[in-house]
JSON list of C-alpha atoms in Angstrom, two decimals:
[
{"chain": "A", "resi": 194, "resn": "UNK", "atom": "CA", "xyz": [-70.48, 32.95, 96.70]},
{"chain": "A", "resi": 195, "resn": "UNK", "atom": "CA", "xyz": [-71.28, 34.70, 99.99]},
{"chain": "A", "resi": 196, "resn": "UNK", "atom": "CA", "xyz": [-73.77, 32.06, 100.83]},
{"chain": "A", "resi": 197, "resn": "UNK", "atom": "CA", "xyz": [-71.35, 29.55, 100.49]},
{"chain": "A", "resi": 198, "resn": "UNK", "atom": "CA", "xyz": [-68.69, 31.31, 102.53]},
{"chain": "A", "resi": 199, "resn": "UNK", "atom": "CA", "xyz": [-70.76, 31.84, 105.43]},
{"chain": "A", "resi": 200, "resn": "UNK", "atom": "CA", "xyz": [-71.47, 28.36, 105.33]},
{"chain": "A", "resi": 201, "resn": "UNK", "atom": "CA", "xyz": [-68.10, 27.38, 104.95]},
{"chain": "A", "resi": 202, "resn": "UNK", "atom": "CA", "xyz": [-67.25, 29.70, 107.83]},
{"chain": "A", "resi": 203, "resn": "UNK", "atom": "CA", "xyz": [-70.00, 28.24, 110.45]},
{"chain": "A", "resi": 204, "resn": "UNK", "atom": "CA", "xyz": [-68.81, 24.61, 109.49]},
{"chain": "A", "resi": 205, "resn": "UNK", "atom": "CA", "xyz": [-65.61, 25.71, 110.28]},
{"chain": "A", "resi": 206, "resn": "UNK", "atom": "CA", "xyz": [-66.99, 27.28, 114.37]},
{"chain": "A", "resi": 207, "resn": "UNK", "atom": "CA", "xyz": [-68.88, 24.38, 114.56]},
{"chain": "A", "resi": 208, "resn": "UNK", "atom": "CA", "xyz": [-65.55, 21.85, 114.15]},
{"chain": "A", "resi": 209, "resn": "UNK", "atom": "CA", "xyz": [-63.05, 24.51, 116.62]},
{"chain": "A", "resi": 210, "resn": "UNK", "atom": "CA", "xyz": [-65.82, 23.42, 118.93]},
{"chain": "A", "resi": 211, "resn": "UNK", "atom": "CA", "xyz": [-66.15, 19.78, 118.52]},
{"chain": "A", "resi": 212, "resn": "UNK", "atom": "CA", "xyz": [-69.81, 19.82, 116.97]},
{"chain": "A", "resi": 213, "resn": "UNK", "atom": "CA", "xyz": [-69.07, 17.39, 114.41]},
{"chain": "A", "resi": 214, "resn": "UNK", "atom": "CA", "xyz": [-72.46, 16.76, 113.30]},
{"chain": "A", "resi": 215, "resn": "UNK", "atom": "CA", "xyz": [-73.08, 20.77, 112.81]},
{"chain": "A", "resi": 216, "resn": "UNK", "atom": "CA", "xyz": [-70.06, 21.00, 110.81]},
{"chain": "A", "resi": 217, "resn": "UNK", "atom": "CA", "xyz": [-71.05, 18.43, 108.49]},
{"chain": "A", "resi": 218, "resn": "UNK", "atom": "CA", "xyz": [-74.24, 19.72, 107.62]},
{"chain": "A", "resi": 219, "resn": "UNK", "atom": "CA", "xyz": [-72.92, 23.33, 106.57]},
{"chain": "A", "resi": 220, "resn": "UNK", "atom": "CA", "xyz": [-70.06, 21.87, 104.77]},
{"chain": "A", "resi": 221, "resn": "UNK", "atom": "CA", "xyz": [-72.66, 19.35, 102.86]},
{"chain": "A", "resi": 222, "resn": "UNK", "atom": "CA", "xyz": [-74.34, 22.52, 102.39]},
{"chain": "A", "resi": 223, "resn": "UNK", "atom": "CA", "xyz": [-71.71, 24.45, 100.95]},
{"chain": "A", "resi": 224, "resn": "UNK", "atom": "CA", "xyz": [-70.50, 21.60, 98.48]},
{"chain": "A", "resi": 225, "resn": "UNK", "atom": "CA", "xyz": [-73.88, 21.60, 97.36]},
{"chain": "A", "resi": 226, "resn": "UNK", "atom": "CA", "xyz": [-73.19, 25.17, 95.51]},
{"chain": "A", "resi": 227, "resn": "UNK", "atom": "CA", "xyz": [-69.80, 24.74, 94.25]},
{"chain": "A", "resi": 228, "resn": "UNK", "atom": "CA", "xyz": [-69.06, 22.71, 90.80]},
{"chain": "A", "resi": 229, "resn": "UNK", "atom": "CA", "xyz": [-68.17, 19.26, 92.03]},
{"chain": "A", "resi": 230, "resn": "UNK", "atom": "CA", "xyz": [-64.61, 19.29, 90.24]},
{"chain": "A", "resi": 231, "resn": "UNK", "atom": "CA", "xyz": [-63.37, 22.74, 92.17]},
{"chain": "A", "resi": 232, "resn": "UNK", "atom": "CA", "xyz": [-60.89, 23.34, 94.59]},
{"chain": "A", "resi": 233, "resn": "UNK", "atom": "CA", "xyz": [-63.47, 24.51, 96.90]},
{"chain": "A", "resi": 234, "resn": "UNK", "atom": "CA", "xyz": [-65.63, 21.03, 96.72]},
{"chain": "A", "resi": 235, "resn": "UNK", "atom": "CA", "xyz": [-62.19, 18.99, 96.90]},
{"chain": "A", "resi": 236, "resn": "UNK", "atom": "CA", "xyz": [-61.49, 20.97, 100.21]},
{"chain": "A", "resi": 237, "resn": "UNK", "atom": "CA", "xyz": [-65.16, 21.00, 101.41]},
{"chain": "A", "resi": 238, "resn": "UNK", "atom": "CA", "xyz": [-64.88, 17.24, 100.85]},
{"chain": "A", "resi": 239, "resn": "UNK", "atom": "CA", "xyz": [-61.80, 16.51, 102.91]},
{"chain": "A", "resi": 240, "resn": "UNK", "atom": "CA", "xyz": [-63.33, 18.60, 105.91]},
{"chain": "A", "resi": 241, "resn": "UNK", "atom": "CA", "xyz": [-66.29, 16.56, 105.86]},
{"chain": "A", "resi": 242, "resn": "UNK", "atom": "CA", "xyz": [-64.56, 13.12, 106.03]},
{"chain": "A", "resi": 243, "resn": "UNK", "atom": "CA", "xyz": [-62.11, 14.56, 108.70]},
{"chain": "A", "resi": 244, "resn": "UNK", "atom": "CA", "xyz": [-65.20, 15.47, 110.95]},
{"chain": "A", "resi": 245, "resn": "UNK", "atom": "CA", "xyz": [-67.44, 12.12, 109.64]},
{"chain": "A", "resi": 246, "resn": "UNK", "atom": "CA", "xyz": [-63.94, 10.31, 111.13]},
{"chain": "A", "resi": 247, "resn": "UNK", "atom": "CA", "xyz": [-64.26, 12.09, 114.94]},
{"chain": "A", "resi": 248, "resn": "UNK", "atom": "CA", "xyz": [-66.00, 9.76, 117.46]},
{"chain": "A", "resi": 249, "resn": "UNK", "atom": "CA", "xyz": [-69.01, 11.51, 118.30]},
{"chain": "A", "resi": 250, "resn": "UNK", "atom": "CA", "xyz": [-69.49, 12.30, 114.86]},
{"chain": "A", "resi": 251, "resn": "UNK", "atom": "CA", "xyz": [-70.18, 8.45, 113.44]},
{"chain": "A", "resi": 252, "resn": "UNK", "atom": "CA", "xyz": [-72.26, 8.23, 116.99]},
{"chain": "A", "resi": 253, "resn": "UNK", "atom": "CA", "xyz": [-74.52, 11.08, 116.81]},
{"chain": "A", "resi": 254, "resn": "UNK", "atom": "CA", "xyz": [-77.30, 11.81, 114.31]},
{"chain": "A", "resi": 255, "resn": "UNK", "atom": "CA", "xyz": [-77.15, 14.78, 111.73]},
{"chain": "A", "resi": 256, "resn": "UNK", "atom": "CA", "xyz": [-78.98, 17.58, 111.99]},
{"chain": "A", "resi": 257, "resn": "UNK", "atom": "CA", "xyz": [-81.38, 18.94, 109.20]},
{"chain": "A", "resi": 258, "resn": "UNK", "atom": "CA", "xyz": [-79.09, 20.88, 106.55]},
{"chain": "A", "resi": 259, "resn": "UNK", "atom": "CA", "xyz": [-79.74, 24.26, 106.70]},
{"chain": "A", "resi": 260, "resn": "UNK", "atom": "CA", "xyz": [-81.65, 25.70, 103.93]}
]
């Protein structure tokens, strides 16, 4: 769970700060450790298509997930 909410957390810095691509990664992350019919993975979900839909992020390659 703590896992999880730190990456939660540092998806959520990276989007305040417009690094789309960042924020993606650690919220891909996150979802990966949550059952895929929670509230947490239906939320984790919704912030990743609202930062997939921000300009720079379509444009600019993702970095590796963190691990």
């Amino acid at each position: 769970v703590l896992v999880v909410n730190a990456m939660s957390r540092n998806g959520e810095a990276a989007f305040e700060q417009g690094r789309w691509p960042q924020a993606i990664v650690h919220w891909d992350a996150a979802l990966q450790h949550v059952p895929p019919d929670s509230p947490l993975a239906q939320l984790l979900t919704r912030q990743i298509a609202t930062a997939r839909a921000q300009p720079l992020a379509r444009a600019a390659p993702l970095p590796e997930t963190p691990r």
